[in-house]
């Protein structure tokens, strides 16, 4: 292997053309400069210089080495620069969140990407446990959850809260227990969990979601309120999902005596240092939520 330090010394000597001045510029001894050249000549088995006192003239082999050594050293310099760079507005960032959080967050991420086209955001909706596992395994740099991770590999930071809301068709003015029983429940993947949190805090009669007739189910966050808007039933959803529904005049959100909110956690892997671009997206997520 050719020592890169020898090549740098040789290129400096070829440029300056004088042993003493080269040694001064490189903060070396003159004998040190000479030794580097001798090692290169021994390595290649050819003379690289014609010595005239302390001045030098390159041989043909020396000219070829100078040309290629400059390219090699420039490539190494470029490599060091590119590896050492940590641009805050370039590169891909993989983000995962539950549906409701994603509905609020995604427009903010798109606005960020519009301002910085070299930033590529991969945003996916997923359940809490899937998100935590993805962050722990490194398949997502950033996760937003409504469940605090128990994994030792994941760092969690509470950054926001999201209220849970009781939503009925617009014609329902009073969310009495009898009215809810009459309407029936529009279920979704977190329906039982959200209902237990909100309804148990506000209705003494509530024991479990199965007390209501199940009038429908959707696993698409932006479709859960469709049957509610058509008078088919009621549901309990996080606020961001309710806010994103287009036909607000066809639903009614009820203020209950005992509000309940979920905490939103920002999850990142504990291992290593986060790239600057991830910190850029984290700042946008905190602002947007």
PDB file of C-alpha atoms in Angstrom:
ATOM      1  CA  UNK A   1       0.000   0.000   0.000  1.00  0.00           C
ATOM      2  CA  UNK A   2       1.214   3.484  -0.853  1.00  0.00           C
ATOM      3  CA  UNK A   3       1.288   5.805   2.144  1.00  0.00           C
ATOM      4  CA  UNK A   4      -0.889   8.869   1.505  1.00  0.00           C
ATOM      5  CA  UNK A   5       1.502  11.050   3.504  1.00  0.00           C
ATOM      6  CA  UNK A   6       4.297  10.130   1.105  1.00  0.00           C
ATOM      7  CA  UNK A   7       2.089  11.143  -1.816  1.00  0.00           C
ATOM      8  CA  UNK A   8       1.248  14.492  -0.220  1.00  0.00           C
ATOM      9  CA  UNK A   9       4.923  15.176   0.389  1.00  0.00           C
ATOM     10  CA  UNK A  10       5.798  14.203  -3.177  1.00  0.00           C
ATOM     11  CA  UNK A  11       3.062  16.413  -4.683  1.00  0.00           C
ATOM     12  CA  UNK A  12       4.182  19.362  -2.555  1.00  0.00           C
ATOM     13  CA  UNK A  13       7.795  18.861  -3.632  1.00  0.00           C
ATOM     14  CA  UNK A  14       6.753  18.547  -7.281  1.00  0.00           C
ATOM     15  CA  UNK A  15       4.812  21.806  -7.005  1.00  0.00           C
ATOM     16  CA  UNK A  16       7.482  23.767  -5.107  1.00  0.00           C
ATOM     17  CA  UNK A  17      10.507  22.214  -6.809  1.00  0.00           C
ATOM     18  CA  UNK A  18      12.876  22.742  -3.853  1.00  0.00           C
ATOM     19  CA  UNK A  19      13.639  20.456  -0.894  1.00  0.00           C
ATOM     20  CA  UNK A  20      14.264  23.163   1.708  1.00  0.00           C
ATOM     21  CA  UNK A  21      11.185  25.242   0.875  1.00  0.00           C
ATOM     22  CA  UNK A  22       9.032  22.110   0.750  1.00  0.00           C
ATOM     23  CA  UNK A  23      10.266  21.059   4.178  1.00  0.00           C
ATOM     24  CA  UNK A  24       9.497  24.536   5.551  1.00  0.00           C
ATOM     25  CA  UNK A  25       5.980  24.560   4.119  1.00  0.00           C
ATOM     26  CA  UNK A  26       5.186  21.066   5.409  1.00  0.00           C
ATOM     27  CA  UNK A  27       6.867  21.734   8.792  1.00  0.00           C
ATOM     28  CA  UNK A  28       9.211  18.815   8.206  1.00  0.00           C
ATOM     29  CA  UNK A  29      12.946  18.323   8.082  1.00  0.00           C
ATOM     30  CA  UNK A  30      14.622  18.246   4.696  1.00  0.00           C
ATOM     31  CA  UNK A  31      15.737  14.668   5.375  1.00  0.00           C
ATOM     32  CA  UNK A  32      12.117  13.746   6.127  1.00  0.00           C
ATOM     33  CA  UNK A  33      11.027  15.027   2.704  1.00  0.00           C
ATOM     34  CA  UNK A  34      13.843  13.098   1.055  1.00  0.00           C
ATOM     35  CA  UNK A  35      12.923   9.901   2.921  1.00  0.00           C
ATOM     36  CA  UNK A  36       9.298  10.059   1.718  1.00  0.00           C
ATOM     37  CA  UNK A  37      10.450  10.382  -1.880  1.00  0.00           C
ATOM     38  CA  UNK A  38      12.929   7.537  -1.476  1.00  0.00           C
ATOM     39  CA  UNK A  39      10.202   5.280  -0.071  1.00  0.00           C
ATOM     40  CA  UNK A  40       8.009   6.006  -3.085  1.00  0.00           C
ATOM     41  CA  UNK A  41      10.889   5.305  -5.471  1.00  0.00           C
ATOM     42  CA  UNK A  42      11.594   2.023  -3.642  1.00  0.00           C
ATOM     43  CA  UNK A  43       7.925   1.085  -3.788  1.00  0.00           C
ATOM     44  CA  UNK A  44       7.552   1.703  -7.542  1.00  0.00           C
ATOM     45  CA  UNK A  45      11.098   0.674  -8.439  1.00  0.00           C
ATOM     46  CA  UNK A  46      11.735   3.772 -10.591  1.00  0.00           C
ATOM     47  CA  UNK A  47      13.400   7.167 -10.199  1.00  0.00           C
ATOM     48  CA  UNK A  48      10.833   9.914  -9.687  1.00  0.00           C
ATOM     49  CA  UNK A  49      13.166  12.915  -9.474  1.00  0.00           C
ATOM     50  CA  UNK A  50      16.313  14.254 -11.046  1.00  0.00           C
ATOM     51  CA  UNK A  51      18.154  16.045  -8.241  1.00  0.00           C
ATOM     52  CA  UNK A  52      20.104  19.216  -8.897  1.00  0.00           C
ATOM     53  CA  UNK A  53      21.348  20.206  -5.481  1.00  0.00           C
ATOM     54  CA  UNK A  54      18.243  21.021  -3.484  1.00  0.00           C
ATOM     55  CA  UNK A  55      16.121  21.651  -6.561  1.00  0.00           C
ATOM     56  CA  UNK A  56      14.294  18.851  -8.388  1.00  0.00           C
ATOM     57  CA  UNK A  57      13.015  17.999 -11.857  1.00  0.00           C
ATOM     58  CA  UNK A  58      10.423  15.244 -12.309  1.00  0.00           C
ATOM     59  CA  UNK A  59      11.180  12.238 -14.443  1.00  0.00           C
ATOM     60  CA  UNK A  60       8.475  10.887 -16.782  1.00  0.00           C
ATOM     61  CA  UNK A  61       7.502   8.415 -14.074  1.00  0.00           C
ATOM     62  CA  UNK A  62       7.437  11.280 -11.592  1.00  0.00           C
ATOM     63  CA  UNK A  63       5.113  13.279 -13.885  1.00  0.00           C
ATOM     64  CA  UNK A  64       2.719  10.340 -14.143  1.00  0.00           C
ATOM     65  CA  UNK A  65       2.762   9.819 -10.383  1.00  0.00           C
ATOM     66  CA  UNK A  66       2.142  13.507  -9.751  1.00  0.00           C
ATOM     67  CA  UNK A  67      -0.935  13.506 -12.019  1.00  0.00           C
ATOM     68  CA  UNK A  68      -2.469  10.395 -10.508  1.00  0.00           C
ATOM     69  CA  UNK A  69      -1.472  11.238  -6.929  1.00  0.00           C
ATOM     70  CA  UNK A  70      -3.282  14.588  -7.187  1.00  0.00           C
ATOM     71  CA  UNK A  71      -6.432  12.771  -8.279  1.00  0.00           C
ATOM     72  CA  UNK A  72      -6.115  10.252  -5.448  1.00  0.00           C
ATOM     73  CA  UNK A  73      -5.552  12.918  -2.807  1.00  0.00           C
ATOM     74  CA  UNK A  74      -8.467  14.994  -4.104  1.00  0.00           C
ATOM     75  CA  UNK A  75     -10.717  11.938  -4.009  1.00  0.00           C
ATOM     76  CA  UNK A  76      -9.666  11.243  -0.434  1.00  0.00           C
ATOM     77  CA  UNK A  77     -10.353  14.852   0.500  1.00  0.00           C
ATOM     78  CA  UNK A  78     -13.792  14.701  -1.109  1.00  0.00           C
ATOM     79  CA  UNK A  79     -14.509  11.426   0.679  1.00  0.00           C
ATOM     80  CA  UNK A  80     -13.577  12.863   4.069  1.00  0.00           C
ATOM     81  CA  UNK A  81     -15.746  15.920   3.441  1.00  0.00           C
ATOM     82  CA  UNK A  82     -18.777  13.938   2.315  1.00  0.00           C
ATOM     83  CA  UNK A  83     -18.553  11.451   5.184  1.00  0.00           C
ATOM     84  CA  UNK A  84     -18.090  14.231   7.703  1.00  0.00           C
ATOM     85  CA  UNK A  85     -21.015  16.276   6.378  1.00  0.00           C
ATOM     86  CA  UNK A  86     -24.290  16.262   8.272  1.00  0.00           C
ATOM     87  CA  UNK A  87     -26.641  18.514   6.283  1.00  0.00           C
ATOM     88  CA  UNK A  88     -29.828  19.455   8.150  1.00  0.00           C
ATOM     89  CA  UNK A  89     -32.006  19.757   5.022  1.00  0.00           C
ATOM     90  CA  UNK A  90     -30.856  16.836   2.834  1.00  0.00           C
ATOM     91  CA  UNK A  91     -31.462  13.106   2.876  1.00  0.00           C
ATOM     92  CA  UNK A  92     -34.252  10.718   3.832  1.00  0.00           C
ATOM     93  CA  UNK A  93     -36.072  10.571   7.163  1.00  0.00           C
ATOM     94  CA  UNK A  94     -38.458   7.718   7.956  1.00  0.00           C
ATOM     95  CA  UNK A  95     -41.344   8.755  10.206  1.00  0.00           C
ATOM     96  CA  UNK A  96     -44.153   6.629  11.643  1.00  0.00           C
ATOM     97  CA  UNK A  97     -47.235   7.695  13.589  1.00  0.00           C
ATOM     98  CA  UNK A  98     -50.754   6.590  14.476  1.00  0.00           C
ATOM     99  CA  UNK A  99     -53.420   7.731  12.035  1.00  0.00           C
ATOM    100  CA  UNK A 100     -54.828  10.671  13.971  1.00  0.00           C
ATOM    101  CA  UNK A 101     -51.396  12.103  14.780  1.00  0.00           C
ATOM    102  CA  UNK A 102     -50.404  11.589  11.154  1.00  0.00           C
ATOM    103  CA  UNK A 103     -53.391  13.564   9.881  1.00  0.00           C
ATOM    104  CA  UNK A 104     -52.226  16.563  11.886  1.00  0.00           C
ATOM    105  CA  UNK A 105     -48.503  16.058  11.275  1.00  0.00           C
ATOM    106  CA  UNK A 106     -48.291  15.184   7.576  1.00  0.00           C
ATOM    107  CA  UNK A 107     -49.227  18.636   6.178  1.00  0.00           C
ATOM    108  CA  UNK A 108     -46.470  20.153   8.320  1.00  0.00           C
ATOM    109  CA  UNK A 109     -43.973  17.613   6.988  1.00  0.00           C
ATOM    110  CA  UNK A 110     -45.018  18.412   3.422  1.00  0.00           C
ATOM    111  CA  UNK A 111     -44.536  22.129   4.094  1.00  0.00           C
ATOM    112  CA  UNK A 112     -41.038  21.376   5.392  1.00  0.00           C
ATOM    113  CA  UNK A 113     -40.216  19.290   2.315  1.00  0.00           C
ATOM    114  CA  UNK A 114     -41.550  22.029   0.033  1.00  0.00           C
ATOM    115  CA  UNK A 115     -39.098  24.484   1.600  1.00  0.00           C
ATOM    116  CA  UNK A 116     -36.244  21.957   1.389  1.00  0.00           C
ATOM    117  CA  UNK A 117     -36.691  19.724  -1.700  1.00  0.00           C
ATOM    118  CA  UNK A 118     -33.548  17.702  -0.911  1.00  0.00           C
ATOM    119  CA  UNK A 119     -35.216  16.471   2.279  1.00  0.00           C
ATOM    120  CA  UNK A 120     -37.145  13.258   1.552  1.00  0.00           C
ATOM    121  CA  UNK A 121     -39.784  12.287   4.127  1.00  0.00           C
ATOM    122  CA  UNK A 122     -41.140   8.744   4.258  1.00  0.00           C
ATOM    123  CA  UNK A 123     -44.231   8.920   6.509  1.00  0.00           C
ATOM    124  CA  UNK A 124     -46.273   5.841   7.386  1.00  0.00           C
ATOM    125  CA  UNK A 125     -49.309   5.246   9.592  1.00  0.00           C
ATOM    126  CA  UNK A 126     -49.017   2.327  12.025  1.00  0.00           C
ATOM    127  CA  UNK A 127     -50.155   1.116  15.475  1.00  0.00           C
ATOM    128  CA  UNK A 128     -48.135   2.140  18.525  1.00  0.00           C
ATOM    129  CA  UNK A 129     -46.408  -1.214  19.067  1.00  0.00           C
ATOM    130  CA  UNK A 130     -45.372  -1.437  15.418  1.00  0.00           C
ATOM    131  CA  UNK A 131     -43.897   2.060  15.584  1.00  0.00           C
ATOM    132  CA  UNK A 132     -41.909   1.338  18.742  1.00  0.00           C
ATOM    133  CA  UNK A 133     -40.543  -1.885  17.231  1.00  0.00           C
ATOM    134  CA  UNK A 134     -39.546  -0.065  14.020  1.00  0.00           C
ATOM    135  CA  UNK A 135     -37.659   2.621  15.960  1.00  0.00           C
ATOM    136  CA  UNK A 136     -35.899   0.010  18.105  1.00  0.00           C
ATOM    137  CA  UNK A 137     -34.851  -1.993  15.021  1.00  0.00           C
ATOM    138  CA  UNK A 138     -33.750   1.057  13.029  1.00  0.00           C
ATOM    139  CA  UNK A 139     -36.354   0.853  10.258  1.00  0.00           C
ATOM    140  CA  UNK A 140     -37.692   4.275  11.318  1.00  0.00           C
ATOM    141  CA  UNK A 141     -35.642   7.198  12.602  1.00  0.00           C
ATOM    142  CA  UNK A 142     -38.585   8.883  14.261  1.00  0.00           C
ATOM    143  CA  UNK A 143     -41.837   7.631  15.758  1.00  0.00           C
ATOM    144  CA  UNK A 144     -44.821   9.435  17.233  1.00  0.00           C
ATOM    145  CA  UNK A 145     -46.926   7.295  19.578  1.00  0.00           C
ATOM    146  CA  UNK A 146     -49.688   7.589  22.142  1.00  0.00           C
ATOM    147  CA  UNK A 147     -48.066   4.823  24.181  1.00  0.00           C
ATOM    148  CA  UNK A 148     -44.851   5.262  26.148  1.00  0.00           C
ATOM    149  CA  UNK A 149     -42.262   2.757  24.975  1.00  0.00           C
ATOM    150  CA  UNK A 150     -41.054   0.227  27.521  1.00  0.00           C
ATOM    151  CA  UNK A 151     -38.143  -0.881  25.332  1.00  0.00           C
ATOM    152  CA  UNK A 152     -34.712   0.007  26.686  1.00  0.00           C
ATOM    153  CA  UNK A 153     -33.632   0.679  23.084  1.00  0.00           C
ATOM    154  CA  UNK A 154     -36.125   3.523  22.574  1.00  0.00           C
ATOM    155  CA  UNK A 155     -36.007   7.024  24.037  1.00  0.00           C
ATOM    156  CA  UNK A 156     -39.432   8.658  24.633  1.00  0.00           C
ATOM    157  CA  UNK A 157     -40.243  12.317  25.135  1.00  0.00           C
ATOM    158  CA  UNK A 158     -43.743  13.623  25.838  1.00  0.00           C
ATOM    159  CA  UNK A 159     -44.286  16.500  23.393  1.00  0.00           C
ATOM    160  CA  UNK A 160     -48.043  17.092  23.198  1.00  0.00           C
ATOM    161  CA  UNK A 161     -51.493  15.923  24.234  1.00  0.00           C
ATOM    162  CA  UNK A 162     -54.478  15.044  22.064  1.00  0.00           C
ATOM    163  CA  UNK A 163     -58.021  15.132  23.493  1.00  0.00           C
ATOM    164  CA  UNK A 164     -60.383  12.215  22.954  1.00  0.00           C
ATOM    165  CA  UNK A 165     -63.766  13.354  21.614  1.00  0.00           C
ATOM    166  CA  UNK A 166     -67.251  11.939  21.642  1.00  0.00           C
ATOM    167  CA  UNK A 167     -68.693  12.410  18.150  1.00  0.00           C
ATOM    168  CA  UNK A 168     -72.318  11.878  17.133  1.00  0.00           C
ATOM    169  CA  UNK A 169     -74.421  12.791  14.102  1.00  0.00           C
ATOM    170  CA  UNK A 170     -75.190  16.522  13.999  1.00  0.00           C
ATOM    171  CA  UNK A 171     -78.843  15.963  14.948  1.00  0.00           C
ATOM    172  CA  UNK A 172     -77.866  14.679  18.419  1.00  0.00           C
ATOM    173  CA  UNK A 173     -77.771  17.640  20.822  1.00  0.00           C
ATOM    174  CA  UNK A 174     -77.522  15.816  24.134  1.00  0.00           C
ATOM    175  CA  UNK A 175     -75.159  12.855  24.499  1.00  0.00           C
ATOM    176  CA  UNK A 176     -77.166  11.057  27.172  1.00  0.00           C
ATOM    177  CA  UNK A 177     -76.500   7.408  27.899  1.00  0.00           C
ATOM    178  CA  UNK A 178     -79.856   6.528  26.405  1.00  0.00           C
ATOM    179  CA  UNK A 179     -79.033   8.417  23.204  1.00  0.00           C
ATOM    180  CA  UNK A 180     -75.717   6.609  22.852  1.00  0.00           C
ATOM    181  CA  UNK A 181     -77.374   3.227  23.398  1.00  0.00           C
ATOM    182  CA  UNK A 182     -79.952   4.094  20.764  1.00  0.00           C
ATOM    183  CA  UNK A 183     -77.343   5.206  18.218  1.00  0.00           C
ATOM    184  CA  UNK A 184     -74.927   2.283  18.486  1.00  0.00           C
ATOM    185  CA  UNK A 185     -71.150   2.369  18.105  1.00  0.00           C
ATOM    186  CA  UNK A 186     -68.973   2.879  15.030  1.00  0.00           C
ATOM    187  CA  UNK A 187     -65.899   0.848  15.899  1.00  0.00           C
ATOM    188  CA  UNK A 188     -62.267   1.220  14.777  1.00  0.00           C
ATOM    189  CA  UNK A 189     -58.949  -0.399  15.780  1.00  0.00           C
ATOM    190  CA  UNK A 190     -58.639   1.756  18.934  1.00  0.00           C
ATOM    191  CA  UNK A 191     -62.378   2.085  19.463  1.00  0.00           C
ATOM    192  CA  UNK A 192     -62.635  -0.026  22.621  1.00  0.00           C
ATOM    193  CA  UNK A 193     -59.554   1.602  24.157  1.00  0.00           C
ATOM    194  CA  UNK A 194     -60.633   5.184  23.420  1.00  0.00           C
ATOM    195  CA  UNK A 195     -64.206   4.526  24.550  1.00  0.00           C
ATOM    196  CA  UNK A 196     -63.052   3.034  27.831  1.00  0.00           C
ATOM    197  CA  UNK A 197     -60.837   6.054  28.545  1.00  0.00           C
ATOM    198  CA  UNK A 198     -63.434   8.727  27.766  1.00  0.00           C
ATOM    199  CA  UNK A 199     -66.789   7.133  28.499  1.00  0.00           C
ATOM    200  CA  UNK A 200     -65.797   5.498  31.778  1.00  0.00           C
ATOM    201  CA  UNK A 201     -64.753   8.935  33.036  1.00  0.00           C
ATOM    202  CA  UNK A 202     -68.114  10.482  32.144  1.00  0.00           C
ATOM    203  CA  UNK A 203     -70.834   7.796  32.324  1.00  0.00           C
ATOM    204  CA  UNK A 204     -71.373   5.721  35.455  1.00  0.00           C
ATOM    205  CA  UNK A 205     -73.206   3.124  33.358  1.00  0.00           C
ATOM    206  CA  UNK A 206     -70.177   2.375  31.150  1.00  0.00           C
ATOM    207  CA  UNK A 207     -68.480  -0.989  31.679  1.00  0.00           C
ATOM    208  CA  UNK A 208     -67.195  -1.924  28.230  1.00  0.00           C
ATOM    209  CA  UNK A 209     -67.720  -1.058  24.569  1.00  0.00           C
ATOM    210  CA  UNK A 210     -69.799  -4.208  23.971  1.00  0.00           C
ATOM    211  CA  UNK A 211     -72.694  -2.539  25.811  1.00  0.00           C
ATOM    212  CA  UNK A 212     -73.454  -0.695  22.551  1.00  0.00           C
ATOM    213  CA  UNK A 213     -74.772  -2.252  19.379  1.00  0.00           C
ATOM    214  CA  UNK A 214     -71.907  -2.390  16.898  1.00  0.00           C
ATOM    215  CA  UNK A 215     -73.154  -0.441  13.856  1.00  0.00           C
ATOM    216  CA  UNK A 216     -69.980  -0.422  11.772  1.00  0.00           C
ATOM    217  CA  UNK A 217     -66.201  -0.650  11.647  1.00  0.00           C
ATOM    218  CA  UNK A 218     -63.427   1.037   9.635  1.00  0.00           C
ATOM    219  CA  UNK A 219     -59.665   0.758   9.940  1.00  0.00           C
ATOM    220  CA  UNK A 220     -59.118   3.848   7.758  1.00  0.00           C
ATOM    221  CA  UNK A 221     -58.728   6.865  10.027  1.00  0.00           C
ATOM    222  CA  UNK A 222     -60.201   9.276   7.481  1.00  0.00           C
ATOM    223  CA  UNK A 223     -63.321   7.105   6.967  1.00  0.00           C
ATOM    224  CA  UNK A 224     -64.392   6.386  10.549  1.00  0.00           C
ATOM    225  CA  UNK A 225     -66.599   9.481  10.718  1.00  0.00           C
ATOM    226  CA  UNK A 226     -68.366   8.753   7.420  1.00  0.00           C
ATOM    227  CA  UNK A 227     -71.059   6.543   8.988  1.00  0.00           C
ATOM    228  CA  UNK A 228     -71.355   8.947  11.925  1.00  0.00           C
ATOM    229  CA  UNK A 229     -72.015  11.834   9.516  1.00  0.00           C
ATOM    230  CA  UNK A 230     -74.825   9.753   7.940  1.00  0.00           C
ATOM    231  CA  UNK A 231     -76.562   9.175  11.256  1.00  0.00           C
ATOM    232  CA  UNK A 232     -75.607   5.508  11.588  1.00  0.00           C
ATOM    233  CA  UNK A 233     -73.910   5.678  15.000  1.00  0.00           C
ATOM    234  CA  UNK A 234     -71.469   7.474  17.313  1.00  0.00           C
ATOM    235  CA  UNK A 235     -67.783   6.991  17.996  1.00  0.00           C
ATOM    236  CA  UNK A 236     -64.877   8.175  20.137  1.00  0.00           C
ATOM    237  CA  UNK A 237     -61.851   9.516  18.265  1.00  0.00           C
ATOM    238  CA  UNK A 238     -58.741  11.599  18.910  1.00  0.00           C
ATOM    239  CA  UNK A 239     -59.161  15.298  18.156  1.00  0.00           C
ATOM    240  CA  UNK A 240     -56.786  15.473  15.180  1.00  0.00           C
ATOM    241  CA  UNK A 241     -58.831  12.867  13.309  1.00  0.00           C
ATOM    242  CA  UNK A 242     -62.044  14.754  14.027  1.00  0.00           C
ATOM    243  CA  UNK A 243     -60.536  18.080  12.918  1.00  0.00           C
ATOM    244  CA  UNK A 244     -59.472  16.547   9.608  1.00  0.00           C
ATOM    245  CA  UNK A 245     -63.005  15.425   8.672  1.00  0.00           C
ATOM    246  CA  UNK A 246     -64.259  17.504   5.746  1.00  0.00           C
ATOM    247  CA  UNK A 247     -67.994  17.720   6.553  1.00  0.00           C
ATOM    248  CA  UNK A 248     -67.962  19.198  10.032  1.00  0.00           C
ATOM    249  CA  UNK A 249     -71.581  20.382   9.673  1.00  0.00           C
ATOM    250  CA  UNK A 250     -72.752  16.742   9.585  1.00  0.00           C
ATOM    251  CA  UNK A 251     -71.213  15.733  12.909  1.00  0.00           C
ATOM    252  CA  UNK A 252     -71.354  17.074  16.445  1.00  0.00           C
ATOM    253  CA  UNK A 253     -68.507  17.040  18.953  1.00  0.00           C
ATOM    254  CA  UNK A 254     -69.692  17.006  22.549  1.00  0.00           C
ATOM    255  CA  UNK A 255     -67.914  18.621  25.478  1.00  0.00           C
ATOM    256  CA  UNK A 256     -68.069  16.273  28.438  1.00  0.00           C
ATOM    257  CA  UNK A 257     -67.696  17.096  32.119  1.00  0.00           C
ATOM    258  CA  UNK A 258     -64.447  15.172  32.479  1.00  0.00           C
ATOM    259  CA  UNK A 259     -62.146  15.696  29.460  1.00  0.00           C
ATOM    260  CA  UNK A 260     -59.618  12.967  28.689  1.00  0.00           C
ATOM    261  CA  UNK A 261     -56.464  13.337  26.583  1.00  0.00           C
ATOM    262  CA  UNK A 262     -53.751  11.023  25.346  1.00  0.00           C
ATOM    263  CA  UNK A 263     -50.097  11.971  25.604  1.00  0.00           C
ATOM    264  CA  UNK A 264     -48.138  12.036  22.348  1.00  0.00           C
ATOM    265  CA  UNK A 265     -44.595  10.710  22.668  1.00  0.00           C
ATOM    266  CA  UNK A 266     -41.689  11.337  20.344  1.00  0.00           C
ATOM    267  CA  UNK A 267     -39.637   8.141  20.051  1.00  0.00           C
ATOM    268  CA  UNK A 268     -36.059   7.788  18.817  1.00  0.00           C
ATOM    269  CA  UNK A 269     -33.447   5.056  19.141  1.00  0.00           C
ATOM    270  CA  UNK A 270     -31.028   5.381  22.044  1.00  0.00           C
ATOM    271  CA  UNK A 271     -28.095   4.098  20.011  1.00  0.00           C
ATOM    272  CA  UNK A 272     -25.820   6.518  18.189  1.00  0.00           C
ATOM    273  CA  UNK A 273     -26.255  10.177  17.321  1.00  0.00           C
ATOM    274  CA  UNK A 274     -29.244  11.396  15.358  1.00  0.00           C
ATOM    275  CA  UNK A 275     -28.382  13.053  12.009  1.00  0.00           C
ATOM    276  CA  UNK A 276     -29.106  16.766  11.676  1.00  0.00           C
ATOM    277  CA  UNK A 277     -31.927  16.091   9.202  1.00  0.00           C
ATOM    278  CA  UNK A 278     -33.777  14.048  11.848  1.00  0.00           C
ATOM    279  CA  UNK A 279     -33.462  16.937  14.301  1.00  0.00           C
ATOM    280  CA  UNK A 280     -34.973  19.157  11.589  1.00  0.00           C
ATOM    281  CA  UNK A 281     -38.023  16.886  11.337  1.00  0.00           C
ATOM    282  CA  UNK A 282     -38.269  16.610  15.134  1.00  0.00           C
ATOM    283  CA  UNK A 283     -38.436  20.392  15.425  1.00  0.00           C
ATOM    284  CA  UNK A 284     -41.198  20.481  12.786  1.00  0.00           C
ATOM    285  CA  UNK A 285     -43.128  17.697  14.555  1.00  0.00           C
ATOM    286  CA  UNK A 286     -42.985  19.475  17.894  1.00  0.00           C
ATOM    287  CA  UNK A 287     -44.142  22.708  16.288  1.00  0.00           C
ATOM    288  CA  UNK A 288     -46.941  21.054  14.314  1.00  0.00           C
ATOM    289  CA  UNK A 289     -48.305  19.055  17.235  1.00  0.00           C
TER     290      UNK A 289
END
